[in-house]
mmCIF file of C-alpha atoms and ligand atoms in Angstrom:
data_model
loop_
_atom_site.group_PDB
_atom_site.id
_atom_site.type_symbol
_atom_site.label_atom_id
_atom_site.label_comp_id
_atom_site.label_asym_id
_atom_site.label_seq_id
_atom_site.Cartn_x
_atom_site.Cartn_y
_atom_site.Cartn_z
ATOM 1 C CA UNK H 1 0.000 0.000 0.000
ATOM 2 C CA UNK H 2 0.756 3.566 -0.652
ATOM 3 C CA UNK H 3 2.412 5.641 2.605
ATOM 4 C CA UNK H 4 0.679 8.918 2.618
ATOM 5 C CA UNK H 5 2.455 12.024 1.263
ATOM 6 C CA UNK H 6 2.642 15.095 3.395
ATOM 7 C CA UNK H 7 -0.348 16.477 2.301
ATOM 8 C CA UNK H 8 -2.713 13.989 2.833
ATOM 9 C CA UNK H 9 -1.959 13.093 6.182
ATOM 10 C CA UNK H 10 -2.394 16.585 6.791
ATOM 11 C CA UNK H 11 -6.055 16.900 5.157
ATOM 12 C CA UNK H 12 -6.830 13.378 7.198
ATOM 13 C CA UNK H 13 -5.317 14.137 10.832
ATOM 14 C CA UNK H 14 -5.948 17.987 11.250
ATOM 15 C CA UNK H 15 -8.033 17.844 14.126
ATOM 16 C CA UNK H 16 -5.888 15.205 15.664
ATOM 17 C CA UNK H 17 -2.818 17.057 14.883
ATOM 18 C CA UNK H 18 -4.474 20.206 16.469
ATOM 19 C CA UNK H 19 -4.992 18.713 20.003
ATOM 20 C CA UNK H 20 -1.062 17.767 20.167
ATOM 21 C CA UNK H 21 -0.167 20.868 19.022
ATOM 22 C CA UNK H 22 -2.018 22.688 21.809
ATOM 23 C CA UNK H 23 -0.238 20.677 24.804
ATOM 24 C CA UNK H 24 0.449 22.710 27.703
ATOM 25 C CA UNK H 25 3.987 21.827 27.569
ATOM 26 C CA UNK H 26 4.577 22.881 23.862
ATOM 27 C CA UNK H 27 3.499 26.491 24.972
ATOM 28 C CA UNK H 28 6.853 27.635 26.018
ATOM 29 C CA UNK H 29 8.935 26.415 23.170
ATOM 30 C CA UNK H 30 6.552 27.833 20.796
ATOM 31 C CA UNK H 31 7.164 31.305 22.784
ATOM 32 C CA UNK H 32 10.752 30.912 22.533
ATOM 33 C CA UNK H 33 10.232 30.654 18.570
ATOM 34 C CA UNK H 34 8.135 34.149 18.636
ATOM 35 C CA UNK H 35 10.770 35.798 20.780
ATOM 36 C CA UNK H 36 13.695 34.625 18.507
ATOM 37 C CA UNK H 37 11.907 36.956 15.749
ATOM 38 C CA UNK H 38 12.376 39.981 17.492
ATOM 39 C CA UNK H 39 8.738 41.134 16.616
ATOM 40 C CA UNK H 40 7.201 45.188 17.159
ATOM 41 C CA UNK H 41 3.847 46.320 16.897
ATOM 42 C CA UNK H 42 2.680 46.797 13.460
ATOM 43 C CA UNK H 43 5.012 43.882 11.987
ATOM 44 C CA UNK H 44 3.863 41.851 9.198
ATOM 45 C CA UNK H 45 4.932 38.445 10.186
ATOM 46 C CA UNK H 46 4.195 35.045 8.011
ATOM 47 C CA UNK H 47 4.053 31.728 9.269
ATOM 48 C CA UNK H 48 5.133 28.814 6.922
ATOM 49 C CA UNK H 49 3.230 25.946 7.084
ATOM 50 C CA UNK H 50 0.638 27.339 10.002
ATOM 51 C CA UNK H 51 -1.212 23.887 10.279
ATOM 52 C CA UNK H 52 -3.632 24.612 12.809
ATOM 53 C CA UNK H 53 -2.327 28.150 13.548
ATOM 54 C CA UNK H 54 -1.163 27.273 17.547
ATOM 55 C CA UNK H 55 1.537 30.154 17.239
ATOM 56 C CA UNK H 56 -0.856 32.413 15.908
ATOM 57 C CA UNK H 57 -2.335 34.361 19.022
ATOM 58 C CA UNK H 58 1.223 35.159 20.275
ATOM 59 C CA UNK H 59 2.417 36.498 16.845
ATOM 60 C CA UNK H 60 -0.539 38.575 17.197
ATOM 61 C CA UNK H 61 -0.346 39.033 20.525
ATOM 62 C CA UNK H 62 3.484 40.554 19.693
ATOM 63 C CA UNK H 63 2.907 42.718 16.256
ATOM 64 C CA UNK H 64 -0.363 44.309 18.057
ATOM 65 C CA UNK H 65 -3.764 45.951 16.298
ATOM 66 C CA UNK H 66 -1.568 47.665 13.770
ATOM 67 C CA UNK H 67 0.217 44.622 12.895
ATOM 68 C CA UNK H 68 -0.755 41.523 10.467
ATOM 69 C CA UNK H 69 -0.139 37.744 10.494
ATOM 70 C CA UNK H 70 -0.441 35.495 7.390
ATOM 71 C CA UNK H 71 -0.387 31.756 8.296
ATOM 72 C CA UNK H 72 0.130 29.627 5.167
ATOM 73 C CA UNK H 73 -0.411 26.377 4.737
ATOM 74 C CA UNK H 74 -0.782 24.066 1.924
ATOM 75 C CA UNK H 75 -3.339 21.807 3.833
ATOM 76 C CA UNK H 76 -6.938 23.220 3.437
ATOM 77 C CA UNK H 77 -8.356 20.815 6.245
ATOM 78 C CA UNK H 78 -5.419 22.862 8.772
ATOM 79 C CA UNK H 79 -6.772 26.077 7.972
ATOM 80 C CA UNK H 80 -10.619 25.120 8.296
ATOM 81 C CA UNK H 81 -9.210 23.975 11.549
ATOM 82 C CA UNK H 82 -7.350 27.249 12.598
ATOM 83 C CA UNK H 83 -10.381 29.413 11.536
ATOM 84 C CA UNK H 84 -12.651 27.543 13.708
ATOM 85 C CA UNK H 85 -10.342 29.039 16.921
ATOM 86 C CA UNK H 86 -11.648 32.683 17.762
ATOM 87 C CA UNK H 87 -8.276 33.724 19.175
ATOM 88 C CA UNK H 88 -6.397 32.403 15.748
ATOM 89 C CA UNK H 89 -8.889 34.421 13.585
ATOM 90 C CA UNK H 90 -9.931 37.938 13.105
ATOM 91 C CA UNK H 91 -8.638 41.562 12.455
ATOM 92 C CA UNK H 92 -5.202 41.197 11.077
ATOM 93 C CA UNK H 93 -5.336 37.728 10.944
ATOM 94 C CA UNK H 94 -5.227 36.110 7.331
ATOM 95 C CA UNK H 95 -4.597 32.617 6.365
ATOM 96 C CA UNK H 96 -3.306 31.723 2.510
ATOM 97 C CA UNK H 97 -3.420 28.276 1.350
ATOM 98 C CA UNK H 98 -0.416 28.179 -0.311
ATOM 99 C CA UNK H 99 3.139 26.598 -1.479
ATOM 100 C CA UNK H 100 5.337 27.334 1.715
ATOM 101 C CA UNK H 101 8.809 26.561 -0.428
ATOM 102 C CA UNK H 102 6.807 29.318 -3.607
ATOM 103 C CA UNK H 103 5.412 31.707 -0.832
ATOM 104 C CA UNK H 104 3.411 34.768 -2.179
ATOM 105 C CA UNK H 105 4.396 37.161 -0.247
ATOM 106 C CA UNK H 106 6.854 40.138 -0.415
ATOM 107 C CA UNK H 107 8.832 42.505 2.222
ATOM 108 C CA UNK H 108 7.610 40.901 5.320
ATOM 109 C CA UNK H 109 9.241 41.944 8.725
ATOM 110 C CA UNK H 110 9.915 38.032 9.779
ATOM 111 C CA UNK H 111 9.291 34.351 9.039
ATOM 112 C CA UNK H 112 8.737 31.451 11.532
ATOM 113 C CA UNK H 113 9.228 27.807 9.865
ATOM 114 C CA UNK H 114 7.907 25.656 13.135
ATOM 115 C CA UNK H 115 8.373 22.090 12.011
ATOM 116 C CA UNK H 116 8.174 22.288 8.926
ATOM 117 C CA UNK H 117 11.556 22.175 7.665
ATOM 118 C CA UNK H 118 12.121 18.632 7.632
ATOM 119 C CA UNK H 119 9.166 18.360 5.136
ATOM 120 C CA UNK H 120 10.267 20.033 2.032
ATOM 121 C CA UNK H 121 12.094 17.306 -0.430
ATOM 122 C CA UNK H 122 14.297 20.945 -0.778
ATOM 123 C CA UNK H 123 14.640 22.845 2.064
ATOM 124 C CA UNK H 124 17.373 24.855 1.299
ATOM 125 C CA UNK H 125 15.087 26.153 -1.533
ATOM 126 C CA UNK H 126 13.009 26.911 0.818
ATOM 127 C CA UNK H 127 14.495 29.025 3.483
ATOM 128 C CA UNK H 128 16.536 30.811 0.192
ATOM 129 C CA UNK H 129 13.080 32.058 -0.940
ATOM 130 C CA UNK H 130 11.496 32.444 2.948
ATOM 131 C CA UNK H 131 15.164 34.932 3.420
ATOM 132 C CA UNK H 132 13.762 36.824 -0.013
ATOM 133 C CA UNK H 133 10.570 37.527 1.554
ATOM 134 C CA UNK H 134 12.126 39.242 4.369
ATOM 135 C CA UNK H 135 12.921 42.939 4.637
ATOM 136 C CA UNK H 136 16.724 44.133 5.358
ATOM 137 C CA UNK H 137 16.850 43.856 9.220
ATOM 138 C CA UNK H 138 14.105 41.357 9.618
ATOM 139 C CA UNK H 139 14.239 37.986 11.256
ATOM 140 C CA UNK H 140 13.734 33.855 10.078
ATOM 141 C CA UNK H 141 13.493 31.097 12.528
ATOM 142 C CA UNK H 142 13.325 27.817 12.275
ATOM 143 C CA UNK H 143 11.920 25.556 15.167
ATOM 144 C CA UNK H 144 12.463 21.823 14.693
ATOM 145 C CA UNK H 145 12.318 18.347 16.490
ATOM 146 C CA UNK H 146 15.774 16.775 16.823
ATOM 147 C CA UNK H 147 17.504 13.926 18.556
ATOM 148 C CA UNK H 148 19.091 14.355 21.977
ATOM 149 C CA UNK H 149 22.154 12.924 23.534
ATOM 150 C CA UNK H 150 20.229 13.497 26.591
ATOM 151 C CA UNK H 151 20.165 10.609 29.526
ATOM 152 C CA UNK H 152 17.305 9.268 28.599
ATOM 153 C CA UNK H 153 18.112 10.066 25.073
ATOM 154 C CA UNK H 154 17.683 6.314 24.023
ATOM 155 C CA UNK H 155 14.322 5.241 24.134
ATOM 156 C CA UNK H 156 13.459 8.648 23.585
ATOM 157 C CA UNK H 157 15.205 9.010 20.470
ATOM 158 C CA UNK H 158 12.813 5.604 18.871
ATOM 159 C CA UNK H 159 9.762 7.880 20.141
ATOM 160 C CA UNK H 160 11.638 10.459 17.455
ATOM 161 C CA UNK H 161 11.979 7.810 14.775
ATOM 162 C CA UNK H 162 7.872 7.204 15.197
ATOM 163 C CA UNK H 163 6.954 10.751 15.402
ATOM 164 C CA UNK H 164 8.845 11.934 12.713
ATOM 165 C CA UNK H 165 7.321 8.986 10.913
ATOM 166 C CA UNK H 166 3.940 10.756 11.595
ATOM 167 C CA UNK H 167 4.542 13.583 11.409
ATOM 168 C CA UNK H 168 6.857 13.925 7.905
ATOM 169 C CA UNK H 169 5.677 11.141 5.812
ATOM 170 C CA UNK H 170 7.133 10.342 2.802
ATOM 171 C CA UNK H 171 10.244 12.080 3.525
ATOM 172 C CA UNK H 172 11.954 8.696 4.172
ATOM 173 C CA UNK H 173 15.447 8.483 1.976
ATOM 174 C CA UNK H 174 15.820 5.243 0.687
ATOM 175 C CA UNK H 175 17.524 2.315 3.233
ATOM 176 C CA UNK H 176 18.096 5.588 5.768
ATOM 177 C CA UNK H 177 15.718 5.652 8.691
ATOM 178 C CA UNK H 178 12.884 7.868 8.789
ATOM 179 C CA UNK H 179 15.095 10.088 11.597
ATOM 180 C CA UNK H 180 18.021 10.620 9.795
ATOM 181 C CA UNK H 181 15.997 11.727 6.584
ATOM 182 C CA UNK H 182 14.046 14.114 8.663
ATOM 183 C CA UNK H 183 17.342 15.288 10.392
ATOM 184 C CA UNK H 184 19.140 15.673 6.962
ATOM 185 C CA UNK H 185 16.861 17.857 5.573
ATOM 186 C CA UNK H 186 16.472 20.341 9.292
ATOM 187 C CA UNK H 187 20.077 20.541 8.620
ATOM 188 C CA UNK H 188 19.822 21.574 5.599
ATOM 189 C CA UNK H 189 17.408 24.276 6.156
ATOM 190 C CA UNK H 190 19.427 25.670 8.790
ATOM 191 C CA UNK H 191 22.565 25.632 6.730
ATOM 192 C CA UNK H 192 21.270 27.528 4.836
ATOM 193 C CA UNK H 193 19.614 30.236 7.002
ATOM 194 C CA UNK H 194 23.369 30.030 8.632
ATOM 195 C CA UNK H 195 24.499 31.270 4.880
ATOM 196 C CA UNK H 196 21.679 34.092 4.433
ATOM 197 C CA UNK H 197 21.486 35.510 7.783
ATOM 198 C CA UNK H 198 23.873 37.519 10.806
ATOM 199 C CA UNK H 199 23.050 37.902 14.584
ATOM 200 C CA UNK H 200 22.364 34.000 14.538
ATOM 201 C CA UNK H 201 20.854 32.804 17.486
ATOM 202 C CA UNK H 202 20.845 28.516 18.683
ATOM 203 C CA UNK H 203 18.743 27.642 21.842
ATOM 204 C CA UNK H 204 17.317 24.416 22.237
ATOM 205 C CA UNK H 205 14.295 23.447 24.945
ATOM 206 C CA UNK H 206 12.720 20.315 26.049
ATOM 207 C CA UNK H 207 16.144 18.709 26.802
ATOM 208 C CA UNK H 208 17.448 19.048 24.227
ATOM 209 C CA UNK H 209 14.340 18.353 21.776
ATOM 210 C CA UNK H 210 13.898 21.245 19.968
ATOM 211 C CA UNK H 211 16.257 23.156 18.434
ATOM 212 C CA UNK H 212 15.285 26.911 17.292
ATOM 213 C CA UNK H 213 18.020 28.685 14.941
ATOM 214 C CA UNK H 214 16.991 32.043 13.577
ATOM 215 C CA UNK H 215 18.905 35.272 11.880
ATOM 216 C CA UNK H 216 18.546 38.659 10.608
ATOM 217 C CA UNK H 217 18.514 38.964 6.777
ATOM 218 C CA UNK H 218 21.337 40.924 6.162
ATOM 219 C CA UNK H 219 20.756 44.408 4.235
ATOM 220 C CA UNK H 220 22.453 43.172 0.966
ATOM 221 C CA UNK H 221 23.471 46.725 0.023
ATOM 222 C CA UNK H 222 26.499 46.368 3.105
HETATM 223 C C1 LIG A 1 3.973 19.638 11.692
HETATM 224 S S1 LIG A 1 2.816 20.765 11.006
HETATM 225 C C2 LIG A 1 3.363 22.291 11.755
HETATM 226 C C3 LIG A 1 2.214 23.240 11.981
HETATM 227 C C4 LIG A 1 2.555 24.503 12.782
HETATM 228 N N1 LIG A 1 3.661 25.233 12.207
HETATM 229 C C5 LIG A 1 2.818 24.241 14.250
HETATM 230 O O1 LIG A 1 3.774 24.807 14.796
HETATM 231 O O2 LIG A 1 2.027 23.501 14.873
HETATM 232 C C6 LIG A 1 3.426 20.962 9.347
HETATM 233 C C7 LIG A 1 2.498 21.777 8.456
HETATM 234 O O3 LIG A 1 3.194 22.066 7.234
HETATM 235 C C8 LIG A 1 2.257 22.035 6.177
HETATM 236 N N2 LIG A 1 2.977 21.865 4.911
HETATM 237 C C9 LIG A 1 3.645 20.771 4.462
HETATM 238 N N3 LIG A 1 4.207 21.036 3.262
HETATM 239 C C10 LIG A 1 3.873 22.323 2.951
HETATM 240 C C11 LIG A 1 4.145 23.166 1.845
HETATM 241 N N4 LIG A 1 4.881 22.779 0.817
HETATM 242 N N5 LIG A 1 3.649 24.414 1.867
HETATM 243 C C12 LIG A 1 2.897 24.861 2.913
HETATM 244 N N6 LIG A 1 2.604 24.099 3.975
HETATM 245 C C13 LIG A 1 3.092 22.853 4.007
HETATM 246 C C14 LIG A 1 1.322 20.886 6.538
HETATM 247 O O4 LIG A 1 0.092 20.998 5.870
HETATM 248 C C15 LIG A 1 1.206 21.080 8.042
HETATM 249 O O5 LIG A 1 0.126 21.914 8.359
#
């Protein structure tokens, strides 16, 4: 049989997806990812690959009234979802069903990728045309799942190999597991970003779990 591609897990586990996405414990991390983009009231900020739009009431929260938030998503069933959440929707609040690696949109302030990255079958493409989207001065992060070398980084590192299996399907290379695929291609995105940006910033939260990178596109008159 078949494995799924990207997209139609997506359309099939939306709501699913949404209730994980909205764990308590997730709240901080995701935080972390909207403070790495160095954000001020009346920002345009764009979200790649939204989903279910969980980051979208503190990019709001952070670019204020005056500000605007597009969350894109390729996934039609994610958006439905997000618009059904009164704090993800309203005044400056838009969501764009759209290409995330061919985004539509021009001279943004900033661009979160939150697990996304290790989708794209390219995702150096990617962040190449997310960093041409961005104004001079503004900020890309990228907020990803990763193994840890953590104590208890053993068993938890087979949970990885089943979540990313989940979560990024059809991304497998071939013989490779599913883990090192997905891991490949985050580090390729953020070798990238490391190429197009300055004032690079690493954290990492949940022991190690999640690794955010993000930069400042650099004004390419200098
Ligand atoms: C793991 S979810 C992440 C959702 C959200 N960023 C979050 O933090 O919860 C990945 C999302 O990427 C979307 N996606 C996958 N490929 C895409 C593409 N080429 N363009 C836009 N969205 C894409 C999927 O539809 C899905 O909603």
């Amino acid at each position: 049989m078949r494995a799924p591609t990207s997209g139609e897990f997506y359309e099939r586990w939306a709501t699913v997806y949404d209730r994980v996405a909205r764990l308590p414990g997730l709240r901080s991390w995701r935080g972390g990812a909207v403070d790495a983009l160095d954000l001020a009231p009346g920002d345009t900020v764009v979200e790649m690959g939204v989903g279910t739009g969980a980051n979208v009431p503190e990019l709001r929260e952070r670019v204020g009234p005056g500000g605007r938030v597009v969350g894109l998503d390729i996934t039609a069933e994610m958006l439905r979802t997000a618009r059904r959440h009164p704090e993800r929707t309203g005044a400056g609040v838009d969501y764009l069903r759209a290409d995330a690696t061919r985004p539509p949109v021009r001279r943004v302030d900033a661009v979160l990728g939150a697990f996304v990255a290790g989708i794209f079958p390219d995702p150096a493409a990617a962040v190449d045309a997310w960093c041409d989207c961005v104004v001079p001065g503004g900020r890309v992060a990228l907020l990803n799942f990763q193994r840890s070398d953590a104590v208890l980084g053993a068993p938890l590192n087979l949970a990885f190999e089943g979540f990313v299996r989940l979560s990024s399907p059809g991304t497998r290379l071939s013989g490779g597991s599913h883990a090192d695929a997905f891991e490949a291609r985050v580090a390729a995105a953020r070798r990238r970003l490391t190429e197009r940006t300055v004032d690079r910033r690493y954290e990492t939260f949940g022991g190690g779990y999640l690794g955010l990178v993000s930069g400042t596109v650099p004004d390419d008159t200098g």
